Short mmCIF file of C-alpha atoms in Angstrom, two decimals:
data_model
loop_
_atom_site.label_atom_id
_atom_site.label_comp_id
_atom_site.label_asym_id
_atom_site.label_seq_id
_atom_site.Cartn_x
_atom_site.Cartn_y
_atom_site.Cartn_z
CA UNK Y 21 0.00 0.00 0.00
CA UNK Y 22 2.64 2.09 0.77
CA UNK Y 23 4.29 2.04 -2.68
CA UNK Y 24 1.06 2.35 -4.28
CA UNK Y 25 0.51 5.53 -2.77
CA UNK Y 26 3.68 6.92 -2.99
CA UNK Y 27 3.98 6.02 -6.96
CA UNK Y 28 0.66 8.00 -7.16
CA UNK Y 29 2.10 11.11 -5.10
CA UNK Y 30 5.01 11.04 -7.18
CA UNK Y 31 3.44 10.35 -10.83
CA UNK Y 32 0.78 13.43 -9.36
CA UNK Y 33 3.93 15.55 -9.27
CA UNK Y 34 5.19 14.55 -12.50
CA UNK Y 35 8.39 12.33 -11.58
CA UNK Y 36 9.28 8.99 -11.86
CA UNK Y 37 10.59 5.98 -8.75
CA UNK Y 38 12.70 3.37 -9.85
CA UNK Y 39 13.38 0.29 -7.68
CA UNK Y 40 16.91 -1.62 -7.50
CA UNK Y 41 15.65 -4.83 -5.67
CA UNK Y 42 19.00 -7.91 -5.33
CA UNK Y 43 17.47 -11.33 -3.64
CA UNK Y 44 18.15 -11.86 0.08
CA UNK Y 45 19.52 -8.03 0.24
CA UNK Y 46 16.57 -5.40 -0.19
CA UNK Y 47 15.44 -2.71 -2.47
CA UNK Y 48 16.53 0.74 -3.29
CA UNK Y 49 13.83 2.80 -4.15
CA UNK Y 50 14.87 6.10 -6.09
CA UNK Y 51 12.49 8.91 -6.63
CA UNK Y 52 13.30 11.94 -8.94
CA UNK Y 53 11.34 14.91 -8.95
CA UNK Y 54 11.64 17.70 -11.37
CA UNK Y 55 10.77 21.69 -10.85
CA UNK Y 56 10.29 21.34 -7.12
CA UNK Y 57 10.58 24.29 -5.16
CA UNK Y 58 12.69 23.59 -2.12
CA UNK Y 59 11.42 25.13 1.21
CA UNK Y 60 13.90 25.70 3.94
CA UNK Y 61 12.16 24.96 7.64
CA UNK Y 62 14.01 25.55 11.22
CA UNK Y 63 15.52 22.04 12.06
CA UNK Y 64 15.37 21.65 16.07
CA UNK Y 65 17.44 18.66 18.07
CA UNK Y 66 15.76 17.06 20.56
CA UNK Y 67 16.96 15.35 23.82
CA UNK Y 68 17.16 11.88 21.53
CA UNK Y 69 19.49 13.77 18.61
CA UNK Y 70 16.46 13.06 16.26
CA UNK Y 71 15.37 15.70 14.39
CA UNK Y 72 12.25 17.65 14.71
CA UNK Y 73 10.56 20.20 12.68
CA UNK Y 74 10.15 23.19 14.33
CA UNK Y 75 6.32 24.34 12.16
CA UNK Y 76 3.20 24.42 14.16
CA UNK Y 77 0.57 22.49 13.00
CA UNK Y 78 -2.47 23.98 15.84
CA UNK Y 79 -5.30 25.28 14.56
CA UNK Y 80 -7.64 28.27 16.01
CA UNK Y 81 -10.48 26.95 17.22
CA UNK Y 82 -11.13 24.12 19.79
CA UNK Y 83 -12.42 21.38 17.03
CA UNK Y 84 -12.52 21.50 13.49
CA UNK Y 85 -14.79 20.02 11.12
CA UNK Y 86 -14.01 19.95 7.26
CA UNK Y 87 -16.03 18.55 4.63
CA UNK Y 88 -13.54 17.26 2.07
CA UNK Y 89 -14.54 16.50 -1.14
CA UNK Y 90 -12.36 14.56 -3.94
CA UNK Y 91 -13.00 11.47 -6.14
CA UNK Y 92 -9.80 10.20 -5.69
CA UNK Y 93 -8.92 7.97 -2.57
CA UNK Y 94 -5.33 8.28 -2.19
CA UNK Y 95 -5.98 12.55 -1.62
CA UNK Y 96 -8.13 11.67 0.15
CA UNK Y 97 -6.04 9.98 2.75
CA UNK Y 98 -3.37 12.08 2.39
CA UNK Y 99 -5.50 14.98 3.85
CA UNK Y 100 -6.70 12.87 6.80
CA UNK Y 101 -3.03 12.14 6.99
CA UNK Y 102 -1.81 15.41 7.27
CA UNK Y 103 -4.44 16.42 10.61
CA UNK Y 104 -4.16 13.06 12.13
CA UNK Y 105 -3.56 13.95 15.76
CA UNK Y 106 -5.05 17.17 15.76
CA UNK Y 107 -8.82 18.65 17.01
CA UNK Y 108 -9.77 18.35 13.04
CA UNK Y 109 -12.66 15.84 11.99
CA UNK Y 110 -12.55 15.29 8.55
CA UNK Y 111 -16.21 14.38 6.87
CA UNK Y 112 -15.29 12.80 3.45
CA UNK Y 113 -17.63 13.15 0.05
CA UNK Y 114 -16.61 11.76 -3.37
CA UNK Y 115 -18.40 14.65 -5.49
CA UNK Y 116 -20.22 17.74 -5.64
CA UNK Y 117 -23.74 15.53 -4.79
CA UNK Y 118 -22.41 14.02 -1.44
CA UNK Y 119 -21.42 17.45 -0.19
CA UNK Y 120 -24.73 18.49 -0.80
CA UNK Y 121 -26.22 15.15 0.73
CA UNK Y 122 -23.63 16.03 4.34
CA UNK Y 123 -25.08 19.16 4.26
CA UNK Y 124 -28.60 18.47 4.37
CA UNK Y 125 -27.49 16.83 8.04
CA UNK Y 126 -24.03 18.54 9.08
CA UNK Y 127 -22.67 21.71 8.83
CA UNK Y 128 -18.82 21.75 8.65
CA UNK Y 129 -16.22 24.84 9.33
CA UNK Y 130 -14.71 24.87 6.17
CA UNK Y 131 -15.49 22.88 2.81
CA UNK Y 132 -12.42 21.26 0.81
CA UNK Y 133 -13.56 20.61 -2.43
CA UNK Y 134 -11.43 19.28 -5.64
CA UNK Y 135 -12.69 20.63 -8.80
CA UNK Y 136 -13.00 18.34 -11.34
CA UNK Y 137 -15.45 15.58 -9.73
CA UNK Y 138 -18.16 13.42 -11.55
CA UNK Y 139 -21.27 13.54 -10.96
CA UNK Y 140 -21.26 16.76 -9.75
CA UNK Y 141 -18.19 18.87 -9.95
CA UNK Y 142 -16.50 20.81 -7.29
CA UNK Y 143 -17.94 24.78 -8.93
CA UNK Y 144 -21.23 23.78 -9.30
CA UNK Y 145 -21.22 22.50 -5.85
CA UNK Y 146 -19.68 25.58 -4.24
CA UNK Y 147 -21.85 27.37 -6.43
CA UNK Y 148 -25.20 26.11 -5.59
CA UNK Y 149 -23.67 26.04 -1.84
CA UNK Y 150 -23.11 30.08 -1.78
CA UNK Y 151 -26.40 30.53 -3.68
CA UNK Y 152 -28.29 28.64 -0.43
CA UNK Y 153 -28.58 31.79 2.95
CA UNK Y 154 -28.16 28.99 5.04
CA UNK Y 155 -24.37 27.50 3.69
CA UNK Y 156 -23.34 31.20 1.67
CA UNK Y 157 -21.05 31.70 5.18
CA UNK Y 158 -19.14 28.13 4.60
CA UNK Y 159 -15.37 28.73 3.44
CA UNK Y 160 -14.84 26.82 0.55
CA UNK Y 161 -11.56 26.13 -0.59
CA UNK Y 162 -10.40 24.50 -3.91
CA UNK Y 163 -8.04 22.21 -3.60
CA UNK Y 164 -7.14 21.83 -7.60
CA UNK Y 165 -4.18 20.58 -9.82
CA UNK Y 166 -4.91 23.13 -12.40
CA UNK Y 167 -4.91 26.16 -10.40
CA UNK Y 168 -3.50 28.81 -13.17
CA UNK Y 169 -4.42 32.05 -14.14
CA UNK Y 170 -7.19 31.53 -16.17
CA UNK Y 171 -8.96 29.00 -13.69
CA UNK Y 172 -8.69 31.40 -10.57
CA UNK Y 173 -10.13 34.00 -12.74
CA UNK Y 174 -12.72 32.01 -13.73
CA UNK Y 175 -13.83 30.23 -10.28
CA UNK Y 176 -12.20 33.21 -8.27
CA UNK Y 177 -16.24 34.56 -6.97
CA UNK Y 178 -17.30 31.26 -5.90
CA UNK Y 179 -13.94 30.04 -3.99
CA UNK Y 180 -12.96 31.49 -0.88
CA UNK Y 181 -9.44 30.75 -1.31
CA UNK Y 182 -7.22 28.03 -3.45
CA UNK Y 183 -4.53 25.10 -3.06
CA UNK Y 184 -2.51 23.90 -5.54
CA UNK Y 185 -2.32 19.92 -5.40
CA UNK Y 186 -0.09 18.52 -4.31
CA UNK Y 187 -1.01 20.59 -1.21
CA UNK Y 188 1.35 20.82 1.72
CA UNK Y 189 0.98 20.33 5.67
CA UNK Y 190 1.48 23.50 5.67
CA UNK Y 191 0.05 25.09 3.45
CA UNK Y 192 -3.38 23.17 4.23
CA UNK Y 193 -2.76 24.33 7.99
CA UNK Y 194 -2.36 28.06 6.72
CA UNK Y 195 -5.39 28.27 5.07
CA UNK Y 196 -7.26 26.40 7.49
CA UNK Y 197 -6.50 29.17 10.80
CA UNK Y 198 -7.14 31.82 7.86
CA UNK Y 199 -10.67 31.01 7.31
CA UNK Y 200 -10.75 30.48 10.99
CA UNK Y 201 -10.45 33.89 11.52
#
């Protein structure tokens, strides 16, 4: 499972992983990414020498609920990965109709949503969701692979704000305290 989700993060990001496996010795597995921006973070050294990063990953509010939206599994899981340990529940939809299904019963803090969904796609949901009095207040961010120029433009009344997959700890955590506001 693990390799299965990792090729998928790293085909999603355009690179390749190559395996150099010998019998009775193990495998070398060799990922190569290209055009990655490189992000420095403060390294800390705990008591044990291991090393720790030093980013804070708390959110504003007590609890945290998040409808999260996206036809693909593996994102899926890497979102609930990313908040695991935290005050965050995560309420999980595979398109545009299931978010508008949760809501009917639940209303969350802040709505994920990918963008391209079948079914019902991630604009028309947030659109029909801001056009209802009773969900316009819902933050609804668009977490989207093709977030360029033309595409913010073009969704930029309906979204309250935008993350380019493959989204980051914390980047996700940034917007999250944002909206929180």
């Amino acid at each position: 499972l693990g390799l299965s989700i990792t090729k998928n993060l790293v085909d999603m990001m355009g690179g390749a992983i190559f395996v150099k496996s010998e019998i009775d010795k193990g495998s070398v597995f060799t990922i190569l990414l290209k055009n990655v921006k490189i992000v420095s973070e403060t390294i800390n050294v705990n008591t044990d020498n291991q090393s720790v990063a030093a980013l804070d990953y708390t959110i504003n509010k007590a609890s945290v609920t998040i409808l999260y939206a996206d036809d693909m599994l593996i994102n899926r899981e890497l979102v609930k990965a990313m908040i695991e340990g935290t005050e965050i529940t995560i309420i999980e939809a595979e398109n545009g109709r299931e978010i508008l299904d949760v809501l009917e019963n639940q209303i969350p803090d802040i709505i994920l949503t990918d963008i391209r969904m079948p079914e019902l796609d991630g604009f028309k949901a947030a659109k029909l969701i801001k056009e209802n009095k009773k969900f316009k207040n819902i933050p609804i961010v668009a977490l989207t692979a093709y977030a360029i120029d033309s595409e913010i433009k073009k969704y930029g009344k309906t979204f309250d704000e935008y993350l380019t997959k493959p989204i980051t700890k914390d980047k996700l955590f940034e917007t999250i305290n944002k909206l929180l506001k």
